[in-house]
Tab-separated table of C-alpha atoms (C1' of nucleotides) in Angstrom:
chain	number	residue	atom	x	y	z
A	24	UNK	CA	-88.549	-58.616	61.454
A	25	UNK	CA	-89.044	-58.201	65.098
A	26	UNK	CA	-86.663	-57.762	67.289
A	27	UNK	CA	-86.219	-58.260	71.284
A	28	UNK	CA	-85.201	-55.190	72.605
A	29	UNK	CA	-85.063	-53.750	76.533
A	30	UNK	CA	-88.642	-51.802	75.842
A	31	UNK	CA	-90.238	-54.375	74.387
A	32	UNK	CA	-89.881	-57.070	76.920
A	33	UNK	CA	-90.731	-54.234	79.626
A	34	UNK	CA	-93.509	-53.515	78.213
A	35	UNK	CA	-94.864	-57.057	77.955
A	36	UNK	CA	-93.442	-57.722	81.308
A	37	UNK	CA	-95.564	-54.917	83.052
A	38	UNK	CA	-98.309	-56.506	80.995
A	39	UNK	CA	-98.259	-59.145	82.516
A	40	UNK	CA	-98.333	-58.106	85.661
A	41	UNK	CA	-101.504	-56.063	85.272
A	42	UNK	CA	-105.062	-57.619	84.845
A	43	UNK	CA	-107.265	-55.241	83.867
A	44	UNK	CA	-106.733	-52.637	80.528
A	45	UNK	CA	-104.858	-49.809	80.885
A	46	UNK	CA	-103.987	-46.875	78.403
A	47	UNK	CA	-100.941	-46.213	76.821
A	48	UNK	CA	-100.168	-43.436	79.335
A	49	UNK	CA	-101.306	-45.625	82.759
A	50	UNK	CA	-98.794	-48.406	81.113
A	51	UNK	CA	-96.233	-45.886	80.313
A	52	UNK	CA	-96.660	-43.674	83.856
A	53	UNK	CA	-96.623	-47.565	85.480
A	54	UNK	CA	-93.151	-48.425	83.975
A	55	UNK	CA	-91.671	-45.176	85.167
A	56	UNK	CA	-93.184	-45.478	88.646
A	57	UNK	CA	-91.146	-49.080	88.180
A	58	UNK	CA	-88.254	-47.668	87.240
A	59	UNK	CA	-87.752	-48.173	83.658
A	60	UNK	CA	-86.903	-45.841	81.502
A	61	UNK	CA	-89.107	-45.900	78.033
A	62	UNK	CA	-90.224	-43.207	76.082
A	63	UNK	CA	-94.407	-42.462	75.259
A	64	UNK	CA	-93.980	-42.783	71.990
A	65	UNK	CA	-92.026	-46.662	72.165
A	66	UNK	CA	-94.782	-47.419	74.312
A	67	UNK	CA	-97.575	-46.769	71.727
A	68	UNK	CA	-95.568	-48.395	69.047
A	69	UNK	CA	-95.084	-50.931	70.724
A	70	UNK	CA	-98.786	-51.262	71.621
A	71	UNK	CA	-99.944	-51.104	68.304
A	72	UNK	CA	-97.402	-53.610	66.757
A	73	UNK	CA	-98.324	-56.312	70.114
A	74	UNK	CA	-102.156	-55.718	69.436
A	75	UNK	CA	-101.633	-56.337	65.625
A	76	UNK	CA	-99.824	-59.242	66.029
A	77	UNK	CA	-102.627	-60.473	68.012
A	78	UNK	CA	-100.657	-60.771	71.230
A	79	UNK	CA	-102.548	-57.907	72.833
A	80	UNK	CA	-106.515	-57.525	73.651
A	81	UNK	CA	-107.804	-53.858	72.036
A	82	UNK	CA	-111.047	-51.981	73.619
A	83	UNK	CA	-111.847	-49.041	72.914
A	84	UNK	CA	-113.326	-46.645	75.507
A	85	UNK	CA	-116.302	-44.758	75.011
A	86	UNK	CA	-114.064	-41.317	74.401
A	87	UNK	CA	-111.975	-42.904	71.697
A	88	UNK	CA	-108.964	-43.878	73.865
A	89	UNK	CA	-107.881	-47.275	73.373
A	90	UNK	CA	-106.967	-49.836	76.431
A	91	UNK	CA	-105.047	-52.348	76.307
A	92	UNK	CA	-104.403	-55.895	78.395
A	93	UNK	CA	-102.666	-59.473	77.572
A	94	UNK	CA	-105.094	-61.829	75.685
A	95	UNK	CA	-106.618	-64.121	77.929
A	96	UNK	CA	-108.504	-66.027	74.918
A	97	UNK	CA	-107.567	-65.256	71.846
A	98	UNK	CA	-111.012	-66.313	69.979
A	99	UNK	CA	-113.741	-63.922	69.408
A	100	UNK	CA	-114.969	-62.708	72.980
A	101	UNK	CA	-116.722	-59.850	74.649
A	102	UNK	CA	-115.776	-57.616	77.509
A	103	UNK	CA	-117.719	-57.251	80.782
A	104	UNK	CA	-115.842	-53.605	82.240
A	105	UNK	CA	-116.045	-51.975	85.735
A	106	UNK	CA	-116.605	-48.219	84.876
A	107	UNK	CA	-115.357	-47.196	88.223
A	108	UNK	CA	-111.599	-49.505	88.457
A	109	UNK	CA	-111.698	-50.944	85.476
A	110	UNK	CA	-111.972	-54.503	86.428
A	111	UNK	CA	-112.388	-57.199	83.349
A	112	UNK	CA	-114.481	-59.967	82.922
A	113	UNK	CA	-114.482	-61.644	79.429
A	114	UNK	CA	-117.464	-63.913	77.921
A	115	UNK	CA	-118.496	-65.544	75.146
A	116	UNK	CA	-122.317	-65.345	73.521
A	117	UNK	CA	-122.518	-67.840	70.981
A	118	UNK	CA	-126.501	-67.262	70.091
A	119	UNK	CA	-125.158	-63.348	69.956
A	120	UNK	CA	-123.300	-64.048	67.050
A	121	UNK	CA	-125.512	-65.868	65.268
A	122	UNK	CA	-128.256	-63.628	65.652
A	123	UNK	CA	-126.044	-60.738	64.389
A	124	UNK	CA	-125.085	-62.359	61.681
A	125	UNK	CA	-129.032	-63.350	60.911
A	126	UNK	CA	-129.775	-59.762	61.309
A	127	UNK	CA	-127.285	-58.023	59.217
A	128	UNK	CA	-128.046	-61.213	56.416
A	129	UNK	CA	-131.732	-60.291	56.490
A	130	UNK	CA	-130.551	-56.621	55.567
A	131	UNK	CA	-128.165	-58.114	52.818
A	132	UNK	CA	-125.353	-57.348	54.723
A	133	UNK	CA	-122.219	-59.805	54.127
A	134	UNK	CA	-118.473	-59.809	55.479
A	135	UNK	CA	-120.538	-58.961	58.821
A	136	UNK	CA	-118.292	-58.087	61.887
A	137	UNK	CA	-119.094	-56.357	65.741
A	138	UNK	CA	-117.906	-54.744	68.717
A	139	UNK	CA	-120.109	-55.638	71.949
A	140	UNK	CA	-118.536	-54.206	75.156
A	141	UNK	CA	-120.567	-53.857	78.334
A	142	UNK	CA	-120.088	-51.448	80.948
A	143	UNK	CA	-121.216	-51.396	84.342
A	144	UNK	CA	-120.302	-51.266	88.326
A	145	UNK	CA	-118.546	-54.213	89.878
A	146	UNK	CA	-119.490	-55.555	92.898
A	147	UNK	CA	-116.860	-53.280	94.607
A	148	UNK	CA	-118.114	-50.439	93.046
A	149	UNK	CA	-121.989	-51.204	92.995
A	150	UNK	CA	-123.854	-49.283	95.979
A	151	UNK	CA	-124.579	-45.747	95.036
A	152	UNK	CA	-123.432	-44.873	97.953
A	153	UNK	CA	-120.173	-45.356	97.010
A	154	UNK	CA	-120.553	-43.393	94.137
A	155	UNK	CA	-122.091	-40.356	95.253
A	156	UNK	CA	-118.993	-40.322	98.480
A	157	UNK	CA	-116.643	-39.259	95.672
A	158	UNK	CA	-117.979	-37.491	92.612
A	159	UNK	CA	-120.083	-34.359	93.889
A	160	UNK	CA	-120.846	-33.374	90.114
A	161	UNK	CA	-122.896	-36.588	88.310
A	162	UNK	CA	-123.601	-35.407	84.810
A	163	UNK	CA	-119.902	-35.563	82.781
A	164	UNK	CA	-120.189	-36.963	79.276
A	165	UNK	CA	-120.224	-40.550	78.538
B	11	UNK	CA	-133.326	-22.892	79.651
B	12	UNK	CA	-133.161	-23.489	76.191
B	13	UNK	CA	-133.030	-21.323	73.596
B	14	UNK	CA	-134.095	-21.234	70.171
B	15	UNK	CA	-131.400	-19.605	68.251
B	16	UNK	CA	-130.792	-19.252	64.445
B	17	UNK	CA	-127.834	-21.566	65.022
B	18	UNK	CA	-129.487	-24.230	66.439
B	19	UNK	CA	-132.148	-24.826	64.158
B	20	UNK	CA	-129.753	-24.826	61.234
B	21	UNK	CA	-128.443	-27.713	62.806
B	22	UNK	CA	-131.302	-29.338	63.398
B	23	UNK	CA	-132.328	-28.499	60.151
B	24	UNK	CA	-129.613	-29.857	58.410
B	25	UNK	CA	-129.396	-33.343	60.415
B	26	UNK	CA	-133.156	-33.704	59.587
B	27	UNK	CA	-132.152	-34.101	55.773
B	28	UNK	CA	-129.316	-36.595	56.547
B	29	UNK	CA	-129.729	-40.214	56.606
B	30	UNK	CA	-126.211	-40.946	57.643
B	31	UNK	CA	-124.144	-40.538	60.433
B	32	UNK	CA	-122.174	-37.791	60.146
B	33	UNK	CA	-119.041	-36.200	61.886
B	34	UNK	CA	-119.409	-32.523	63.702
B	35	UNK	CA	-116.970	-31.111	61.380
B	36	UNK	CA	-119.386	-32.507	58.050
B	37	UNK	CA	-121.984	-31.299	59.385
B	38	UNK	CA	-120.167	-28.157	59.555
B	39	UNK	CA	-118.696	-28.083	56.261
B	40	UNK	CA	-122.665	-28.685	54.824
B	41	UNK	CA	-123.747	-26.447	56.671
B	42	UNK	CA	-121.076	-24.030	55.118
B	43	UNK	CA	-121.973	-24.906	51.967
B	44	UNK	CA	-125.337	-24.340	52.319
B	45	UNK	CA	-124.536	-21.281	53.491
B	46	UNK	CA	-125.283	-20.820	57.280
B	47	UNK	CA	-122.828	-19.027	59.227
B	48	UNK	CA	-122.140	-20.955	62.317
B	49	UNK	CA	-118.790	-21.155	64.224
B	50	UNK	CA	-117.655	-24.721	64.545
B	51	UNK	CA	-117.151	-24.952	68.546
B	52	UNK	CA	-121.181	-23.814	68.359
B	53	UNK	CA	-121.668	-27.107	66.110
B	54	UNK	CA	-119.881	-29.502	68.669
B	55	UNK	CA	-121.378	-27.804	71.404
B	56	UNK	CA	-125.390	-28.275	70.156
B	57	UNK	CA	-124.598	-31.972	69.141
B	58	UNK	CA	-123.568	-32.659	72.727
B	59	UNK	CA	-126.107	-30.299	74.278
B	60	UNK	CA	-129.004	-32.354	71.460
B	61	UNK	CA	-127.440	-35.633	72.073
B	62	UNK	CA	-127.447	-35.354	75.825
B	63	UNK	CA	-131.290	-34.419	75.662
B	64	UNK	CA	-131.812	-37.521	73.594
B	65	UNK	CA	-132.416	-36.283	70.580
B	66	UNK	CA	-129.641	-37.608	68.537
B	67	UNK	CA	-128.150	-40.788	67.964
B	68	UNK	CA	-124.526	-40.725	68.571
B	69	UNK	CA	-121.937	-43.278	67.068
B	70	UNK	CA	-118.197	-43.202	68.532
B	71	UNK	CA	-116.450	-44.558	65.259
B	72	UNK	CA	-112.991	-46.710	65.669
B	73	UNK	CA	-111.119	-44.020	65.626
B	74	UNK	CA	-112.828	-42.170	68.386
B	75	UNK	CA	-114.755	-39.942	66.629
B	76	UNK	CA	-118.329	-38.916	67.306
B	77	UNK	CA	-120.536	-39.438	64.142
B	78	UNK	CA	-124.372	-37.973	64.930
B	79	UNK	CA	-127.522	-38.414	63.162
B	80	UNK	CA	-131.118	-37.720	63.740
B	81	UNK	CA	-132.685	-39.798	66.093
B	82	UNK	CA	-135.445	-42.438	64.529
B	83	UNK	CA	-135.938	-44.428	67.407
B	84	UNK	CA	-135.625	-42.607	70.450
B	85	UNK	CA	-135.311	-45.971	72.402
B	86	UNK	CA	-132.275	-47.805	72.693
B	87	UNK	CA	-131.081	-50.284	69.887
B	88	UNK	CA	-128.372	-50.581	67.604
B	89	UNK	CA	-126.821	-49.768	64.630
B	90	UNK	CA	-125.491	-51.733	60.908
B	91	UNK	CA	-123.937	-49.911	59.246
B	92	UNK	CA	-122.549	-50.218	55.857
B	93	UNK	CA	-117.926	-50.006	56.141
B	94	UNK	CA	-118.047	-48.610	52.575
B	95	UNK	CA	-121.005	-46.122	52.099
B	96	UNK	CA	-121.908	-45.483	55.739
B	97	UNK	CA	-125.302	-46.436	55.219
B	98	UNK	CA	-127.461	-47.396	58.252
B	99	UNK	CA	-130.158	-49.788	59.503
B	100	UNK	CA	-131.256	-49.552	63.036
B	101	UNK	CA	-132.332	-52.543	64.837
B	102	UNK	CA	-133.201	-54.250	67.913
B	103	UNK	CA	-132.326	-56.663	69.850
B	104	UNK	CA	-134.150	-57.327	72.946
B	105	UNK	CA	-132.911	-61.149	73.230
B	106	UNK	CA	-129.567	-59.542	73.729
B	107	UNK	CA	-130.344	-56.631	76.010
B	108	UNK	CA	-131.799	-59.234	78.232
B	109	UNK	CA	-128.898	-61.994	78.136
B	110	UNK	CA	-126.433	-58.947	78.724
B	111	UNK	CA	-127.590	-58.096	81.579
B	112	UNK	CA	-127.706	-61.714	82.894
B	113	UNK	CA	-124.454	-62.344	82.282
B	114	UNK	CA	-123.146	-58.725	83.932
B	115	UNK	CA	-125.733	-59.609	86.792
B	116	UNK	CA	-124.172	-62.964	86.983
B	117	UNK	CA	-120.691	-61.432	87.591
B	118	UNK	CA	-121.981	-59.189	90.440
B	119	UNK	CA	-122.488	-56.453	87.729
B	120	UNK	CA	-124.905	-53.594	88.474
B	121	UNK	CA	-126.009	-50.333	86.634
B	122	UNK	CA	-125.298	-51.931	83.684
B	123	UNK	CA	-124.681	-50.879	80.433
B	124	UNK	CA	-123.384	-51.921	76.437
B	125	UNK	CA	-122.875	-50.760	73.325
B	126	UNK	CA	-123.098	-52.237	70.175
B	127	UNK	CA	-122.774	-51.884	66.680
B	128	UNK	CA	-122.534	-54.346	63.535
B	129	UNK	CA	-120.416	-53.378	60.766
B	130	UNK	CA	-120.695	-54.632	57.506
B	131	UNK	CA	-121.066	-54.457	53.677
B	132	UNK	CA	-124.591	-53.279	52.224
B	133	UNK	CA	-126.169	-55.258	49.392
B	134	UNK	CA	-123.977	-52.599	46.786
B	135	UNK	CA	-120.730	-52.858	48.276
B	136	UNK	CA	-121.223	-56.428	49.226
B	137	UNK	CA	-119.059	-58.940	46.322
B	138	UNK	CA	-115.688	-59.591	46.719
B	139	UNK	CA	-114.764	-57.911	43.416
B	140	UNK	CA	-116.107	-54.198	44.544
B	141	UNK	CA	-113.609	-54.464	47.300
B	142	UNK	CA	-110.567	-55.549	45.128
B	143	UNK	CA	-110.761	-53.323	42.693
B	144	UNK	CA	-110.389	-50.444	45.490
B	145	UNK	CA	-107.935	-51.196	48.276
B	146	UNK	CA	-104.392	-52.685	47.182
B	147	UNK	CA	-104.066	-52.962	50.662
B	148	UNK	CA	-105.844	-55.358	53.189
B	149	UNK	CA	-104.281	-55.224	56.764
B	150	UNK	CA	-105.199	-51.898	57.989
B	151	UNK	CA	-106.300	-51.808	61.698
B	152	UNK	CA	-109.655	-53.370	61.660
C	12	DA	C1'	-73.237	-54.029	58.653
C	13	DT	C1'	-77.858	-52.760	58.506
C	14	DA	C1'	-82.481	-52.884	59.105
C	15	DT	C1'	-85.266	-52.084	63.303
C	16	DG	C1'	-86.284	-49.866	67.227
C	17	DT	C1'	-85.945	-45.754	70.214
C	18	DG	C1'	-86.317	-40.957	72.078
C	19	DC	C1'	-87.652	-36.523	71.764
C	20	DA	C1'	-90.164	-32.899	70.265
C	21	DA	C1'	-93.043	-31.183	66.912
C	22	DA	C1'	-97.138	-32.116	64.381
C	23	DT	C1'	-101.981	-33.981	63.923
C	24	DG	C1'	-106.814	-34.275	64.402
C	25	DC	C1'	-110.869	-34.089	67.099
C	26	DT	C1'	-112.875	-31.729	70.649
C	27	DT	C1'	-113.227	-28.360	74.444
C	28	DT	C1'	-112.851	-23.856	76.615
C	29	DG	C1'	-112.002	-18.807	77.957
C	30	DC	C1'	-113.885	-14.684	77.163
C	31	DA	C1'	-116.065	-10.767	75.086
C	32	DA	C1'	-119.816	-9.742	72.120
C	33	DC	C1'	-124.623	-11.001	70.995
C	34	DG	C1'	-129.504	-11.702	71.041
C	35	DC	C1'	-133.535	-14.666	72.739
C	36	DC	C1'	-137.094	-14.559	76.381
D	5	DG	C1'	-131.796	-6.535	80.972
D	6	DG	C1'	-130.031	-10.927	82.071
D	7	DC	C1'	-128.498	-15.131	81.018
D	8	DG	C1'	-128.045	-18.695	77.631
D	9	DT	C1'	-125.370	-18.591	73.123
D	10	DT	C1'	-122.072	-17.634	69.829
D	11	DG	C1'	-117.402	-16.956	67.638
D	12	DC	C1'	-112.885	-17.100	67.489
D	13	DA	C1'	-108.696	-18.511	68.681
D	14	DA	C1'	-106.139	-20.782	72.025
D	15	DA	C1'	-105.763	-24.830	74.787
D	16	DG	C1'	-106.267	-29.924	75.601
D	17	DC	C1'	-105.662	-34.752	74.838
D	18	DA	C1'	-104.555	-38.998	72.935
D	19	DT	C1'	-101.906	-40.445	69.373
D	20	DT	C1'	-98.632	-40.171	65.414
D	21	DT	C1'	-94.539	-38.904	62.986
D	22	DG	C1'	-89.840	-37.006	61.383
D	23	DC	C1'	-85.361	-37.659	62.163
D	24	DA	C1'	-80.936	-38.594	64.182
D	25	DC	C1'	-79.012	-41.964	67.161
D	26	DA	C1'	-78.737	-46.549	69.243
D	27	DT	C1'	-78.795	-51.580	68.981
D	28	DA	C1'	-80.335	-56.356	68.142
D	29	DT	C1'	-79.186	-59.979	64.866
DNA sequence: ATATGTGCAAATGCTTTGCAACGCC
DNA sequence: GGCGTTGCAAAGCATTTGCACATAT
């Protein structure tokens, strides 16, 4: 089954070490700035094989890349993420569920499931003045 | 500005006789079929230029991949939408909108913003037996 | 031993872009 | 006639995969 190699345990050790999600490349660029030596390609494997086995929290960005950070809480949670540094706040919302779940019923929905992330500025990143110093150009996608 | 070429109202054309969400490159293909002649790079680059100016509804799929539809309610709200057929209800849910924003506000959380979408099995894909009889396998990523 | 994991580079798949030709306004 | 638009093919990106080699167990 699965075995304990060099990568792996890198790759969960720089994990560790980091609090907010990263992409495969920002973890893989990290453990070369560190030193290690671990191909791209381990480092997605690896990511995908971690996330499956539940030991890894998934989000997916708005473009379709995928970020990824050591569970905090396992259970079914939400994601509160800083736009600007990426900082992660998780949270629960019980009556969101529930109402979900009502709503999708009342459509005849079953074997109901959802992805809720919120973005927004943290409270280092939250006076448009801040913004505007260091993007001149304001309308990118997203 | 903006101008009104052949191209563009093909497009619009088409999305205004499609119910579903629907990837650049089917739209294409439709389009193809019906006939038109339009490049694909024009396709992606009217669904951005349409989305941006509100008047599509955009969808980032699992995979990353932008699925775009017709816009029935220009406001915001959110999407069910059927895993098997792709069909799609839009709803709202302004309990949520507001207890989001509490909860980012609550974490020093400005300019805030969420997406979400329900995913589920309509009323004809919904018993357990439908499902069987299709996939062998069960453990694909989400 | 041997099944797993790794590294590299090539391959994928969606989307974007450079640039010359084109055609609305 | 000028500038937004188009087409095509090439480029970009994040991610995946084929395959030979390395290595945990």
């Amino acid at each position: 089954m699965q075995r304990n190699t060099r990568q792996r345990s890198a790759i969960l050790e720089t994990l560790s070490r980091q609090d907010d999600f990263r992409s495969a490349q920002q973890i893989h660029e990290q453990m070369k700035a560190d030193g290690e030596t671990v191909g791209l390609a381990t480092v997605y494997r690896n990511l995908q094989v971690l996330s499956r086995s539940g030991r890894l929290d998934v989000l997916v960005a708005g473009d379709g890349e995928s970020l990824y950070r050591q569970c905090e809480d396992t259970g079914h949670h939400h994601h509160l993420v800083c736009r600007e540094c990426g900082r992660t706040v998780e949270f629960l919302a019980p009556k969101l569920e529930s109402s979900m779940d009502a709503i999708a019923h009342e459509h005849g929905f079953t074997d109901v499931d959802h992805t809720l992330e919120v973005f927004g500025l943290c409270s280092d990143h939250g006076t448009r003045e801040a913004e505007a110093a260091e993007e001149e150009g304001e309308d990118q996608a997203r």
